[in-house]
């Protein structure tokens, strides 16, 4: 009796497979999702702008970027909007704001985010195009230290950055924007030497 029931169940399954109609599978949705997520950056020849197409060659993210990179393993892609760089997710939503002037800084921000580092552990020097002053961006492309310096250098591994607070007056700050070396130096190289001596002790 059990054998005949098994055969009755097997015949419809075989027929459905041969006709190309497969029964519902709980994995079908996730498979479709994985297929849809294989997005490729493509230039629209009519506009010269980049977007992303899926495996069917259809626009999944409309072309609106000056340049676009492939999605990384964490689902983010570096793109350029106007003169600035940022990053989007596979839904085309902005994850890293378009405040970076350097594409490599966005790549590093994506890496920092994917490693699960805390916001503010790594910061990127950037010049605010509106004021012409320098500040520091976090990996979301938000101002962690607002633009306020005439010039600035990147943070070193110890978490200090050399900045020009007023014209010809250089000092150093930490990641919390606290002054650790007063702006009494006329050269950033002298501040570098002072930092080296400070860290030695």
PDB file of C-alpha atoms in Angstrom:
ATOM      1  CA  UNK A   1       0.000   0.000   0.000  1.00  0.00           C
ATOM      2  CA  UNK A   2       2.808   2.398   0.936  1.00  0.00           C
ATOM      3  CA  UNK A   3       4.596   1.665  -2.349  1.00  0.00           C
ATOM      4  CA  UNK A   4       1.529   2.474  -4.437  1.00  0.00           C
ATOM      5  CA  UNK A   5       1.058   5.810  -2.606  1.00  0.00           C
ATOM      6  CA  UNK A   6       4.699   6.720  -3.266  1.00  0.00           C
ATOM      7  CA  UNK A   7       4.252   5.928  -6.952  1.00  0.00           C
ATOM      8  CA  UNK A   8       1.124   8.073  -7.123  1.00  0.00           C
ATOM      9  CA  UNK A   9       3.053  10.972  -5.621  1.00  0.00           C
ATOM     10  CA  UNK A  10       6.038  10.448  -7.901  1.00  0.00           C
ATOM     11  CA  UNK A  11       4.077  10.378 -11.198  1.00  0.00           C
ATOM     12  CA  UNK A  12       2.697  13.946 -10.932  1.00  0.00           C
ATOM     13  CA  UNK A  13       6.144  15.233  -9.879  1.00  0.00           C
ATOM     14  CA  UNK A  14       7.766  13.584 -12.920  1.00  0.00           C
ATOM     15  CA  UNK A  15       5.074  14.916 -15.261  1.00  0.00           C
ATOM     16  CA  UNK A  16       5.453  18.446 -13.905  1.00  0.00           C
ATOM     17  CA  UNK A  17       9.221  18.294 -14.377  1.00  0.00           C
ATOM     18  CA  UNK A  18       8.925  17.108 -17.957  1.00  0.00           C
ATOM     19  CA  UNK A  19       6.452  19.833 -18.839  1.00  0.00           C
ATOM     20  CA  UNK A  20       8.685  22.512 -17.355  1.00  0.00           C
ATOM     21  CA  UNK A  21       6.182  23.335 -14.593  1.00  0.00           C
ATOM     22  CA  UNK A  22       7.848  22.820 -11.250  1.00  0.00           C
ATOM     23  CA  UNK A  23       5.913  22.659  -7.975  1.00  0.00           C
ATOM     24  CA  UNK A  24       6.360  25.448  -5.415  1.00  0.00           C
ATOM     25  CA  UNK A  25       9.642  25.378  -3.546  1.00  0.00           C
ATOM     26  CA  UNK A  26      10.439  27.480  -0.465  1.00  0.00           C
ATOM     27  CA  UNK A  27      13.863  28.165  -2.012  1.00  0.00           C
ATOM     28  CA  UNK A  28      12.519  29.545  -5.279  1.00  0.00           C
ATOM     29  CA  UNK A  29      12.171  33.053  -3.883  1.00  0.00           C
ATOM     30  CA  UNK A  30      15.674  33.205  -2.462  1.00  0.00           C
ATOM     31  CA  UNK A  31      17.102  31.837  -5.718  1.00  0.00           C
ATOM     32  CA  UNK A  32      15.323  34.547  -7.692  1.00  0.00           C
ATOM     33  CA  UNK A  33      16.627  37.118  -5.238  1.00  0.00           C
ATOM     34  CA  UNK A  34      20.196  35.903  -5.699  1.00  0.00           C
ATOM     35  CA  UNK A  35      19.826  36.082  -9.475  1.00  0.00           C
ATOM     36  CA  UNK A  36      18.403  39.593  -9.292  1.00  0.00           C
ATOM     37  CA  UNK A  37      21.299  40.720  -7.132  1.00  0.00           C
ATOM     38  CA  UNK A  38      23.876  39.981  -9.817  1.00  0.00           C
ATOM     39  CA  UNK A  39      23.974  43.531 -11.092  1.00  0.00           C
ATOM     40  CA  UNK A  40      26.437  44.783 -13.695  1.00  0.00           C
ATOM     41  CA  UNK A  41      27.473  48.425 -14.205  1.00  0.00           C
ATOM     42  CA  UNK A  42      26.638  49.518 -17.758  1.00  0.00           C
ATOM     43  CA  UNK A  43      26.954  52.845 -19.568  1.00  0.00           C
ATOM     44  CA  UNK A  44      23.908  54.263 -21.282  1.00  0.00           C
ATOM     45  CA  UNK A  45      25.327  55.324 -24.685  1.00  0.00           C
ATOM     46  CA  UNK A  46      22.637  57.968 -25.106  1.00  0.00           C
ATOM     47  CA  UNK A  47      23.630  59.897 -21.987  1.00  0.00           C
ATOM     48  CA  UNK A  48      27.095  58.623 -21.075  1.00  0.00           C
ATOM     49  CA  UNK A  49      25.815  57.896 -17.557  1.00  0.00           C
ATOM     50  CA  UNK A  50      26.128  54.571 -15.735  1.00  0.00           C
ATOM     51  CA  UNK A  51      23.532  52.381 -14.095  1.00  0.00           C
ATOM     52  CA  UNK A  52      23.143  48.690 -13.293  1.00  0.00           C
ATOM     53  CA  UNK A  53      21.423  45.945 -15.271  1.00  0.00           C
ATOM     54  CA  UNK A  54      20.320  42.545 -14.038  1.00  0.00           C
ATOM     55  CA  UNK A  55      20.896  39.183 -15.742  1.00  0.00           C
ATOM     56  CA  UNK A  56      17.947  39.845 -18.048  1.00  0.00           C
ATOM     57  CA  UNK A  57      19.636  42.987 -19.349  1.00  0.00           C
ATOM     58  CA  UNK A  58      17.016  45.218 -17.736  1.00  0.00           C
ATOM     59  CA  UNK A  59      17.842  48.365 -15.781  1.00  0.00           C
ATOM     60  CA  UNK A  60      17.719  47.524 -12.091  1.00  0.00           C
ATOM     61  CA  UNK A  61      19.262  50.877 -11.152  1.00  0.00           C
ATOM     62  CA  UNK A  62      18.668  53.659 -13.648  1.00  0.00           C
ATOM     63  CA  UNK A  63      21.751  55.266 -15.253  1.00  0.00           C
ATOM     64  CA  UNK A  64      22.524  58.487 -13.371  1.00  0.00           C
ATOM     65  CA  UNK A  65      26.167  58.127 -12.317  1.00  0.00           C
ATOM     66  CA  UNK A  66      29.295  59.531 -13.926  1.00  0.00           C
ATOM     67  CA  UNK A  67      31.088  56.270 -13.097  1.00  0.00           C
ATOM     68  CA  UNK A  68      30.156  53.041 -11.328  1.00  0.00           C
ATOM     69  CA  UNK A  69      32.010  50.047  -9.910  1.00  0.00           C
ATOM     70  CA  UNK A  70      30.854  46.487  -9.326  1.00  0.00           C
ATOM     71  CA  UNK A  71      29.198  45.590  -6.041  1.00  0.00           C
ATOM     72  CA  UNK A  72      31.492  44.256  -3.344  1.00  0.00           C
ATOM     73  CA  UNK A  73      30.759  41.208  -1.210  1.00  0.00           C
ATOM     74  CA  UNK A  74      28.965  43.363   1.368  1.00  0.00           C
ATOM     75  CA  UNK A  75      26.544  44.670  -1.251  1.00  0.00           C
ATOM     76  CA  UNK A  76      27.956  48.168  -1.731  1.00  0.00           C
ATOM     77  CA  UNK A  77      29.291  49.780  -4.893  1.00  0.00           C
ATOM     78  CA  UNK A  78      31.335  52.950  -5.286  1.00  0.00           C
ATOM     79  CA  UNK A  79      29.767  55.425  -7.696  1.00  0.00           C
ATOM     80  CA  UNK A  80      30.377  58.989  -8.808  1.00  0.00           C
ATOM     81  CA  UNK A  81      27.607  61.569  -8.844  1.00  0.00           C
ATOM     82  CA  UNK A  82      28.752  64.831 -10.388  1.00  0.00           C
ATOM     83  CA  UNK A  83      32.247  65.558  -9.101  1.00  0.00           C
ATOM     84  CA  UNK A  84      31.894  63.569  -5.869  1.00  0.00           C
ATOM     85  CA  UNK A  85      32.061  59.900  -4.883  1.00  0.00           C
ATOM     86  CA  UNK A  86      29.882  57.823  -2.600  1.00  0.00           C
ATOM     87  CA  UNK A  87      28.406  54.323  -2.422  1.00  0.00           C
ATOM     88  CA  UNK A  88      25.006  52.725  -2.997  1.00  0.00           C
ATOM     89  CA  UNK A  89      23.394  49.421  -2.100  1.00  0.00           C
ATOM     90  CA  UNK A  90      21.715  47.010  -4.508  1.00  0.00           C
ATOM     91  CA  UNK A  91      18.443  48.884  -4.233  1.00  0.00           C
ATOM     92  CA  UNK A  92      20.157  52.014  -5.531  1.00  0.00           C
ATOM     93  CA  UNK A  93      19.936  53.740  -2.155  1.00  0.00           C
ATOM     94  CA  UNK A  94      22.771  55.971  -0.966  1.00  0.00           C
ATOM     95  CA  UNK A  95      24.717  54.422   1.915  1.00  0.00           C
ATOM     96  CA  UNK A  96      27.861  56.565   1.775  1.00  0.00           C
ATOM     97  CA  UNK A  97      27.030  60.201   1.038  1.00  0.00           C
ATOM     98  CA  UNK A  98      28.563  61.918  -1.966  1.00  0.00           C
ATOM     99  CA  UNK A  99      31.037  64.086  -0.070  1.00  0.00           C
ATOM    100  CA  UNK A 100      34.283  62.369  -1.081  1.00  0.00           C
ATOM    101  CA  UNK A 101      36.512  63.932  -3.729  1.00  0.00           C
ATOM    102  CA  UNK A 102      38.771  60.851  -3.799  1.00  0.00           C
ATOM    103  CA  UNK A 103      37.478  57.495  -5.019  1.00  0.00           C
ATOM    104  CA  UNK A 104      40.058  55.548  -3.004  1.00  0.00           C
ATOM    105  CA  UNK A 105      38.761  57.045   0.228  1.00  0.00           C
ATOM    106  CA  UNK A 106      35.315  55.608  -0.561  1.00  0.00           C
ATOM    107  CA  UNK A 107      36.872  52.188  -1.163  1.00  0.00           C
ATOM    108  CA  UNK A 108      38.558  52.398   2.241  1.00  0.00           C
ATOM    109  CA  UNK A 109      35.307  53.562   3.833  1.00  0.00           C
ATOM    110  CA  UNK A 110      33.488  50.536   2.370  1.00  0.00           C
ATOM    111  CA  UNK A 111      36.206  48.249   3.744  1.00  0.00           C
ATOM    112  CA  UNK A 112      36.046  49.878   7.179  1.00  0.00           C
ATOM    113  CA  UNK A 113      32.258  49.505   7.231  1.00  0.00           C
ATOM    114  CA  UNK A 114      32.378  45.858   6.113  1.00  0.00           C
ATOM    115  CA  UNK A 115      34.847  45.037   8.897  1.00  0.00           C
ATOM    116  CA  UNK A 116      32.371  46.334  11.442  1.00  0.00           C
ATOM    117  CA  UNK A 117      34.590  49.083  12.777  1.00  0.00           C
ATOM    118  CA  UNK A 118      33.017  51.749  14.964  1.00  0.00           C
ATOM    119  CA  UNK A 119      32.074  55.045  13.368  1.00  0.00           C
ATOM    120  CA  UNK A 120      34.910  57.534  13.862  1.00  0.00           C
ATOM    121  CA  UNK A 121      37.705  54.993  14.291  1.00  0.00           C
ATOM    122  CA  UNK A 122      38.774  55.826  10.756  1.00  0.00           C
ATOM    123  CA  UNK A 123      38.318  59.322   9.346  1.00  0.00           C
ATOM    124  CA  UNK A 124      39.051  60.829   5.946  1.00  0.00           C
ATOM    125  CA  UNK A 125      40.295  64.359   5.325  1.00  0.00           C
ATOM    126  CA  UNK A 126      38.087  66.350   2.973  1.00  0.00           C
ATOM    127  CA  UNK A 127      37.777  69.920   1.762  1.00  0.00           C
ATOM    128  CA  UNK A 128      34.298  71.405   1.926  1.00  0.00           C
ATOM    129  CA  UNK A 129      33.636  72.909  -1.531  1.00  0.00           C
ATOM    130  CA  UNK A 130      31.326  75.556  -0.051  1.00  0.00           C
ATOM    131  CA  UNK A 131      33.684  77.017   2.549  1.00  0.00           C
ATOM    132  CA  UNK A 132      37.071  75.850   1.265  1.00  0.00           C
ATOM    133  CA  UNK A 133      37.871  74.609   4.774  1.00  0.00           C
ATOM    134  CA  UNK A 134      38.984  71.117   5.760  1.00  0.00           C
ATOM    135  CA  UNK A 135      37.235  68.648   8.022  1.00  0.00           C
ATOM    136  CA  UNK A 136      36.994  64.884   8.404  1.00  0.00           C
ATOM    137  CA  UNK A 137      34.364  62.449   7.100  1.00  0.00           C
ATOM    138  CA  UNK A 138      33.293  59.185   8.687  1.00  0.00           C
ATOM    139  CA  UNK A 139      32.539  56.079   6.629  1.00  0.00           C
ATOM    140  CA  UNK A 140      28.985  57.252   5.978  1.00  0.00           C
ATOM    141  CA  UNK A 141      30.358  60.344   4.283  1.00  0.00           C
ATOM    142  CA  UNK A 142      29.074  62.542   7.120  1.00  0.00           C
ATOM    143  CA  UNK A 143      31.161  65.235   8.777  1.00  0.00           C
ATOM    144  CA  UNK A 144      32.577  63.710  11.949  1.00  0.00           C
ATOM    145  CA  UNK A 145      34.746  66.799  12.416  1.00  0.00           C
ATOM    146  CA  UNK A 146      33.086  69.747  10.697  1.00  0.00           C
ATOM    147  CA  UNK A 147      35.116  71.800   8.183  1.00  0.00           C
ATOM    148  CA  UNK A 148      37.070  74.383  10.170  1.00  0.00           C
ATOM    149  CA  UNK A 149      40.759  74.113   9.226  1.00  0.00           C
ATOM    150  CA  UNK A 150      42.683  76.022   6.581  1.00  0.00           C
ATOM    151  CA  UNK A 151      44.616  72.845   5.777  1.00  0.00           C
ATOM    152  CA  UNK A 152      44.794  69.349   7.182  1.00  0.00           C
ATOM    153  CA  UNK A 153      46.538  66.017   6.909  1.00  0.00           C
ATOM    154  CA  UNK A 154      45.211  62.516   7.326  1.00  0.00           C
ATOM    155  CA  UNK A 155      45.130  60.872  10.733  1.00  0.00           C
ATOM    156  CA  UNK A 156      48.105  58.675  11.547  1.00  0.00           C
ATOM    157  CA  UNK A 157      47.828  55.189  13.030  1.00  0.00           C
ATOM    158  CA  UNK A 158      47.989  56.589  16.546  1.00  0.00           C
ATOM    159  CA  UNK A 159      44.918  58.738  15.918  1.00  0.00           C
ATOM    160  CA  UNK A 160      46.453  62.202  15.506  1.00  0.00           C
ATOM    161  CA  UNK A 161      46.250  64.616  12.596  1.00  0.00           C
ATOM    162  CA  UNK A 162      48.307  67.699  11.760  1.00  0.00           C
ATOM    163  CA  UNK A 163      46.095  70.711  10.975  1.00  0.00           C
ATOM    164  CA  UNK A 164      46.504  74.380  10.116  1.00  0.00           C
ATOM    165  CA  UNK A 165      44.182  76.119  12.549  1.00  0.00           C
ATOM    166  CA  UNK A 166      44.974  79.644  11.429  1.00  0.00           C
ATOM    167  CA  UNK A 167      47.123  80.863   8.570  1.00  0.00           C
ATOM    168  CA  UNK A 168      50.680  79.750   9.218  1.00  0.00           C
ATOM    169  CA  UNK A 169      49.749  78.259  12.606  1.00  0.00           C
ATOM    170  CA  UNK A 170      49.962  74.477  12.711  1.00  0.00           C
ATOM    171  CA  UNK A 171      49.088  72.078  15.506  1.00  0.00           C
ATOM    172  CA  UNK A 172      47.632  68.599  15.984  1.00  0.00           C
ATOM    173  CA  UNK A 173      44.276  67.147  17.001  1.00  0.00           C
ATOM    174  CA  UNK A 174      42.947  63.739  18.035  1.00  0.00           C
ATOM    175  CA  UNK A 175      39.896  61.980  16.579  1.00  0.00           C
ATOM    176  CA  UNK A 176      37.627  63.817  19.020  1.00  0.00           C
ATOM    177  CA  UNK A 177      38.886  67.132  17.634  1.00  0.00           C
ATOM    178  CA  UNK A 178      40.774  67.957  20.809  1.00  0.00           C
ATOM    179  CA  UNK A 179      43.981  69.922  20.363  1.00  0.00           C
ATOM    180  CA  UNK A 180      46.945  67.838  21.511  1.00  0.00           C
ATOM    181  CA  UNK A 181      49.648  70.163  20.153  1.00  0.00           C
ATOM    182  CA  UNK A 182      48.969  73.876  20.279  1.00  0.00           C
ATOM    183  CA  UNK A 183      49.061  75.763  16.929  1.00  0.00           C
ATOM    184  CA  UNK A 184      52.360  77.504  17.644  1.00  0.00           C
ATOM    185  CA  UNK A 185      54.307  75.901  14.804  1.00  0.00           C
ATOM    186  CA  UNK A 186      54.782  77.569  11.433  1.00  0.00           C
ATOM    187  CA  UNK A 187      55.430  74.304   9.562  1.00  0.00           C
ATOM    188  CA  UNK A 188      53.503  70.996   9.481  1.00  0.00           C
ATOM    189  CA  UNK A 189      56.845  69.157   9.440  1.00  0.00           C
ATOM    190  CA  UNK A 190      57.724  70.672  12.822  1.00  0.00           C
ATOM    191  CA  UNK A 191      54.407  69.364  14.176  1.00  0.00           C
ATOM    192  CA  UNK A 192      55.256  65.918  12.772  1.00  0.00           C
ATOM    193  CA  UNK A 193      58.532  65.981  14.690  1.00  0.00           C
ATOM    194  CA  UNK A 194      56.786  67.158  17.833  1.00  0.00           C
ATOM    195  CA  UNK A 195      54.268  64.308  17.504  1.00  0.00           C
ATOM    196  CA  UNK A 196      57.081  61.802  17.082  1.00  0.00           C
ATOM    197  CA  UNK A 197      58.696  63.027  20.288  1.00  0.00           C
ATOM    198  CA  UNK A 198      55.351  63.015  22.096  1.00  0.00           C
ATOM    199  CA  UNK A 199      54.557  59.447  21.070  1.00  0.00           C
ATOM    200  CA  UNK A 200      58.038  58.289  21.998  1.00  0.00           C
ATOM    201  CA  UNK A 201      57.272  59.052  25.627  1.00  0.00           C
TER     202      UNK A 201
END
